[in-house]
Amino acid sequence: SLSEGLQSAFKSLSGKGKLTEGNMRDGLKIVEQSLLESDVSYSVVKEFMAHVSEKALGKRVLLSLRPHEELVRIVHEELIETLGPVDPSLHLKADRPTVLMLCGLQGSGKTTTCGKLTQMLREQQIEPLLVAADLQRPAAIEQLKIIGEQLGVPVHTETDHQDPVKVCQNGVDRARRDGNRVVILDTAGRLAIDEELMAQLKRIDKKVGPDQVYLVVDGMTGQDAVNSAGAFNDALELDGVVMTKLDGDARGGALLSVKQVTGVPIKFIGTGERFDALEPFRPEGMAGRILQ
Amino acid sequence: KSEGRLVDEEFLDELFARLIRTDMGTGPANKIRDEVAKQYRGRVVQLEEVVATITTEIREQLRQDHGGLAKADSGPTVILVVGVNGSGKTTSIGKLANHLRSGGHSLVLGAGDTFRAAAVEQLTIWAGRIGCEIVTGKSGADPASVAFQCVDKAMETGADYAIIDTAGRLQTQSNLMQELQKIRKVIDKRLPGAPHEVLLVLDATAGQNAISQAKGFSAAAACTGIVLAKLDGSAKGGVVLPIHEQFQLPVKFVGLGEGLDDMAAFDPDSFAEALFQ
Ligand SMILES: Nc1nc2c(ncn2[C@@H]2O[C@H](COP(=O)(O)OP(=O)(O)OP(=O)(O)O)[C@@H](O)[C@H]2O)c(=O)[nH]1
Ligand SMILES: Nc1nc2c(ncn2[C@@H]2O[C@H](COP(=O)(O)OP(=O)(O)OP(=O)(O)O)[C@@H](O)[C@H]2O)c(=O)[nH]1
Ligand SMILES: [Mg+2]
Ligand SMILES: [Mg+2]
């Protein structure tokens, strides 16, 4: 573990508990490697370590009797502070349908997350309207229809044309007519470097004006997290992030990368394939995982 | 021609950053950094020359045991496709089937994901676009029985290939890893020696967890090759380097998009080149 690694690094240096700056820099190197091993993006690690170093190289820490514990505490606190603050609210409007839009790279878990958000809302006695705006992936509309059936909520679909902007607009209009409190737009997965599809997403955003735009990110994403999250945020001004597939053994460093680069709250984490596998994000839980 | 640079800590840090960004991981990146430091410290070099040397070494590593798709001596060649959720299995099967069909081969697909919503429908659409047979089961059916029936159908019709899709799963889900072992056994029972190829589909955006995926799926399903999907994105897929070193698992195909033609045989040269671009 990181704590053990630091402890043995500092132990071999001085028996008196007083560390030199050079010793502490060795310790900081160990922390940096650990973050990279957790898949935190390189530039994010650099920025994060600059803050940590500032605190760790102070007199108080160097003169402490347990420098390795001090360093772990500083890193842990810095991580909690960066990953937070917490905001699991969907910010529902009182007087009109709240429009949530999910976007992200291919296969990140958007459609399944629509189902999970639906389950969460149903437990609050709210029945959302789901909108099948992925007109491109084979059987994507069918997938959302089945999810709607399983959860007992309506799904807006249009199969006679190829314009997701139109489907989203019509879906929101229908929600206004039918009095749904929430509309969830399930968009097609796309590459952040696909100019045409990113422009399409911007068109949906402009025409429909969703109240909340959530980026759905795969929990095992590596160094590319800064690139894709940055691009989606530049295009849409995100309101939140959902990180999926954290029921596996991925360290989840992409969480720190995405938070650092977008500045928007991590709202929920996905912990399985079933509709009840969505939890509000807790920084303490993830900090321990990233810093193993 | 740009000025040469002194190989000092700043140079080495910059090199390290470029290595890390490929997703090769700290182990390989540190090893390369140390070798460069040993060989060049204090000298004046071009960063691009050093990168070119590294690229050549990576190319050489990847060229070893870089084989094509397996081929059975007789009967259909059975290919089992596995991997974590959303990595690109079903789409990759469509592309592989299209590639084999264009080469004049006959094939049968097996819709072995009997769990996820519209998974069978998704593969059925691909089968329709390619023009090949597909074996499906009822929703919630035992995937092993679909696999069995797919191999059976391929043998019965004299098809050249049988390609079996499976549900996404995490290597940490031991019951689902056991399910893969069962699917393998059932396939082998119907056609001894099959499956001849077990392809692990990896998402190119995956970080170091791909190593854990390779480990877990290899133990459960005896993978023989990797399909590196979504390489048309900005992610480099460098994690296949430590996977190759630790498990001798070669990349056989790369996915370069969402359409039927968006797959290519793995080319170590262009892959190595693209790592540092
Ligand atoms: N284990 C696990 N699997 C998940 C989670 N979220 C989604 N999945 C699975 O991930 C796979 C992809 O999910 P989808 O919802 O189809 O992903 P998507 O983002 O809509 O995919 P595209 O529309 O093709 O971009 C499916 O097998 C889901 O069941 C999660 O939190 N944990
Ligand atoms: N850009 C790009 N997208 C891809 C590629 N391969 C697959 N995809 C997309 O990734 C998403 C997931 O692909 P699937 O084939 O459904 O993945 P899967 O592994 O079968 O997913 P599950 O069955 O849910 O585990 C889809 O939107 C595909 O179109 C690729 O090479 N490039
Ligand atoms: Mg989807
Ligand atoms: Mg699939």
JSON list of N, CA and C in Angstrom, two decimals, chain A residues 73-101:
[
{"chain": "A", "resi": 73, "resn": "ARG", "atom": "N", "xyz": [-1.71, 11.82, 5.10]},
{"chain": "A", "resi": 73, "resn": "ARG", "atom": "CA", "xyz": [-2.86, 12.63, 5.51]},
{"chain": "A", "resi": 73, "resn": "ARG", "atom": "C", "xyz": [-3.03, 13.83, 4.56]},
{"chain": "A", "resi": 74, "resn": "ILE", "atom": "N", "xyz": [-1.91, 14.48, 4.23]},
{"chain": "A", "resi": 74, "resn": "ILE", "atom": "CA", "xyz": [-1.97, 15.64, 3.32]},
{"chain": "A", "resi": 74, "resn": "ILE", "atom": "C", "xyz": [-2.52, 15.23, 1.96]},
{"chain": "A", "resi": 75, "resn": "VAL", "atom": "N", "xyz": [-2.01, 14.10, 1.43]},
{"chain": "A", "resi": 75, "resn": "VAL", "atom": "CA", "xyz": [-2.46, 13.64, 0.12]},
{"chain": "A", "resi": 75, "resn": "VAL", "atom": "C", "xyz": [-3.95, 13.29, 0.18]},
{"chain": "A", "resi": 76, "resn": "HIS", "atom": "N", "xyz": [-4.33, 12.57, 1.22]},
{"chain": "A", "resi": 76, "resn": "HIS", "atom": "CA", "xyz": [-5.73, 12.16, 1.38]},
{"chain": "A", "resi": 76, "resn": "HIS", "atom": "C", "xyz": [-6.66, 13.37, 1.43]},
{"chain": "A", "resi": 77, "resn": "GLU", "atom": "N", "xyz": [-6.26, 14.37, 2.23]},
{"chain": "A", "resi": 77, "resn": "GLU", "atom": "CA", "xyz": [-7.09, 15.58, 2.36]},
{"chain": "A", "resi": 77, "resn": "GLU", "atom": "C", "xyz": [-7.18, 16.34, 1.05]},
{"chain": "A", "resi": 78, "resn": "GLU", "atom": "N", "xyz": [-6.06, 16.43, 0.35]},
{"chain": "A", "resi": 78, "resn": "GLU", "atom": "CA", "xyz": [-6.04, 17.14, -0.92]},
{"chain": "A", "resi": 78, "resn": "GLU", "atom": "C", "xyz": [-6.95, 16.44, -1.92]},
{"chain": "A", "resi": 79, "resn": "LEU", "atom": "N", "xyz": [-6.93, 15.10, -1.88]},
{"chain": "A", "resi": 79, "resn": "LEU", "atom": "CA", "xyz": [-7.76, 14.31, -2.80]},
{"chain": "A", "resi": 79, "resn": "LEU", "atom": "C", "xyz": [-9.24, 14.51, -2.49]},
{"chain": "A", "resi": 80, "resn": "ILE", "atom": "N", "xyz": [-9.59, 14.45, -1.22]},
{"chain": "A", "resi": 80, "resn": "ILE", "atom": "CA", "xyz": [-11.00, 14.65, -0.81]},
{"chain": "A", "resi": 80, "resn": "ILE", "atom": "C", "xyz": [-11.47, 16.03, -1.25]},
{"chain": "A", "resi": 81, "resn": "GLU", "atom": "N", "xyz": [-10.61, 17.02, -1.02]},
{"chain": "A", "resi": 81, "resn": "GLU", "atom": "CA", "xyz": [-10.99, 18.40, -1.36]},
{"chain": "A", "resi": 81, "resn": "GLU", "atom": "C", "xyz": [-11.18, 18.57, -2.87]},
{"chain": "A", "resi": 82, "resn": "THR", "atom": "N", "xyz": [-10.29, 17.92, -3.65]},
{"chain": "A", "resi": 82, "resn": "THR", "atom": "CA", "xyz": [-10.39, 18.05, -5.11]},
{"chain": "A", "resi": 82, "resn": "THR", "atom": "C", "xyz": [-11.59, 17.29, -5.66]},
{"chain": "A", "resi": 83, "resn": "LEU", "atom": "N", "xyz": [-11.86, 16.10, -5.11]},
{"chain": "A", "resi": 83, "resn": "LEU", "atom": "CA", "xyz": [-12.96, 15.29, -5.63]},
{"chain": "A", "resi": 83, "resn": "LEU", "atom": "C", "xyz": [-14.32, 15.87, -5.26]},
{"chain": "A", "resi": 84, "resn": "GLY", "atom": "N", "xyz": [-14.39, 16.59, -4.15]},
{"chain": "A", "resi": 84, "resn": "GLY", "atom": "CA", "xyz": [-15.65, 17.19, -3.72]},
{"chain": "A", "resi": 84, "resn": "GLY", "atom": "C", "xyz": [-15.82, 18.57, -4.34]},
{"chain": "A", "resi": 85, "resn": "PRO", "atom": "N", "xyz": [-16.84, 19.38, -3.98]},
{"chain": "A", "resi": 85, "resn": "PRO", "atom": "CA", "xyz": [-17.89, 19.01, -3.04]},
{"chain": "A", "resi": 85, "resn": "PRO", "atom": "C", "xyz": [-18.94, 18.09, -3.67]},
{"chain": "A", "resi": 86, "resn": "VAL", "atom": "N", "xyz": [-19.76, 17.53, -2.83]},
{"chain": "A", "resi": 86, "resn": "VAL", "atom": "CA", "xyz": [-20.74, 16.54, -3.25]},
{"chain": "A", "resi": 86, "resn": "VAL", "atom": "C", "xyz": [-22.04, 17.23, -3.66]},
{"chain": "A", "resi": 87, "resn": "ASP", "atom": "N", "xyz": [-22.69, 16.73, -4.72]},
{"chain": "A", "resi": 87, "resn": "ASP", "atom": "CA", "xyz": [-23.97, 17.30, -5.14]},
{"chain": "A", "resi": 87, "resn": "ASP", "atom": "C", "xyz": [-24.81, 16.25, -5.86]},
{"chain": "A", "resi": 88, "resn": "PRO", "atom": "N", "xyz": [-25.48, 15.35, -5.12]},
{"chain": "A", "resi": 88, "resn": "PRO", "atom": "CA", "xyz": [-26.25, 14.28, -5.76]},
{"chain": "A", "resi": 88, "resn": "PRO", "atom": "C", "xyz": [-27.66, 14.71, -6.20]},
{"chain": "A", "resi": 89, "resn": "SER", "atom": "N", "xyz": [-27.96, 16.01, -6.09]},
{"chain": "A", "resi": 89, "resn": "SER", "atom": "CA", "xyz": [-29.30, 16.45, -6.47]},
{"chain": "A", "resi": 89, "resn": "SER", "atom": "C", "xyz": [-29.45, 16.58, -7.97]},
{"chain": "A", "resi": 90, "resn": "LEU", "atom": "N", "xyz": [-30.65, 16.26, -8.47]},
{"chain": "A", "resi": 90, "resn": "LEU", "atom": "CA", "xyz": [-30.93, 16.41, -9.90]},
{"chain": "A", "resi": 90, "resn": "LEU", "atom": "C", "xyz": [-31.47, 17.82, -10.20]},
{"chain": "A", "resi": 91, "resn": "HIS", "atom": "N", "xyz": [-31.60, 18.62, -9.16]},
{"chain": "A", "resi": 91, "resn": "HIS", "atom": "CA", "xyz": [-32.05, 20.01, -9.31]},
{"chain": "A", "resi": 91, "resn": "HIS", "atom": "C", "xyz": [-33.34, 20.11, -10.11]},
{"chain": "A", "resi": 92, "resn": "LEU", "atom": "N", "xyz": [-34.37, 19.41, -9.66]},
{"chain": "A", "resi": 92, "resn": "LEU", "atom": "CA", "xyz": [-35.64, 19.37, -10.38]},
{"chain": "A", "resi": 92, "resn": "LEU", "atom": "C", "xyz": [-36.34, 20.73, -10.35]},
{"chain": "A", "resi": 93, "resn": "LYS", "atom": "N", "xyz": [-36.90, 21.09, -11.50]},
{"chain": "A", "resi": 93, "resn": "LYS", "atom": "CA", "xyz": [-37.65, 22.34, -11.60]},
{"chain": "A", "resi": 93, "resn": "LYS", "atom": "C", "xyz": [-39.03, 22.15, -10.97]},
{"chain": "A", "resi": 94, "resn": "ALA", "atom": "N", "xyz": [-39.57, 23.20, -10.42]},
{"chain": "A", "resi": 94, "resn": "ALA", "atom": "CA", "xyz": [-40.87, 23.09, -9.75]},
{"chain": "A", "resi": 94, "resn": "ALA", "atom": "C", "xyz": [-42.02, 23.19, -10.76]},
{"chain": "A", "resi": 95, "resn": "ASP", "atom": "N", "xyz": [-41.81, 23.99, -11.81]},
{"chain": "A", "resi": 95, "resn": "ASP", "atom": "CA", "xyz": [-42.96, 24.39, -12.64]},
{"chain": "A", "resi": 95, "resn": "ASP", "atom": "C", "xyz": [-42.96, 23.84, -14.06]},
{"chain": "A", "resi": 96, "resn": "ARG", "atom": "N", "xyz": [-41.94, 23.05, -14.41]},
{"chain": "A", "resi": 96, "resn": "ARG", "atom": "CA", "xyz": [-41.91, 22.50, -15.78]},
{"chain": "A", "resi": 96, "resn": "ARG", "atom": "C", "xyz": [-41.03, 21.27, -15.80]},
{"chain": "A", "resi": 97, "resn": "PRO", "atom": "N", "xyz": [-41.08, 20.48, -16.90]},
{"chain": "A", "resi": 97, "resn": "PRO", "atom": "CA", "xyz": [-40.26, 19.27, -16.92]},
{"chain": "A", "resi": 97, "resn": "PRO", "atom": "C", "xyz": [-38.77, 19.62, -16.85]},
{"chain": "A", "resi": 98, "resn": "THR", "atom": "N", "xyz": [-38.07, 18.86, -16.02]},
{"chain": "A", "resi": 98, "resn": "THR", "atom": "CA", "xyz": [-36.62, 19.01, -15.95]},
{"chain": "A", "resi": 98, "resn": "THR", "atom": "C", "xyz": [-36.02, 18.11, -17.02]},
{"chain": "A", "resi": 99, "resn": "VAL", "atom": "N", "xyz": [-35.16, 18.68, -17.86]},
{"chain": "A", "resi": 99, "resn": "VAL", "atom": "CA", "xyz": [-34.56, 17.89, -18.94]},
{"chain": "A", "resi": 99, "resn": "VAL", "atom": "C", "xyz": [-33.13, 17.50, -18.58]},
{"chain": "A", "resi": 100, "resn": "LEU", "atom": "N", "xyz": [-32.89, 16.19, -18.49]},
{"chain": "A", "resi": 100, "resn": "LEU", "atom": "CA", "xyz": [-31.54, 15.67, -18.24]},
{"chain": "A", "resi": 100, "resn": "LEU", "atom": "C", "xyz": [-31.01, 15.08, -19.54]},
{"chain": "A", "resi": 101, "resn": "MET", "atom": "N", "xyz": [-29.77, 15.41, -19.89]},
{"chain": "A", "resi": 101, "resn": "MET", "atom": "CA", "xyz": [-29.18, 14.84, -21.10]},
{"chain": "A", "resi": 101, "resn": "MET", "atom": "C", "xyz": [-27.92, 14.05, -20.72]}
]
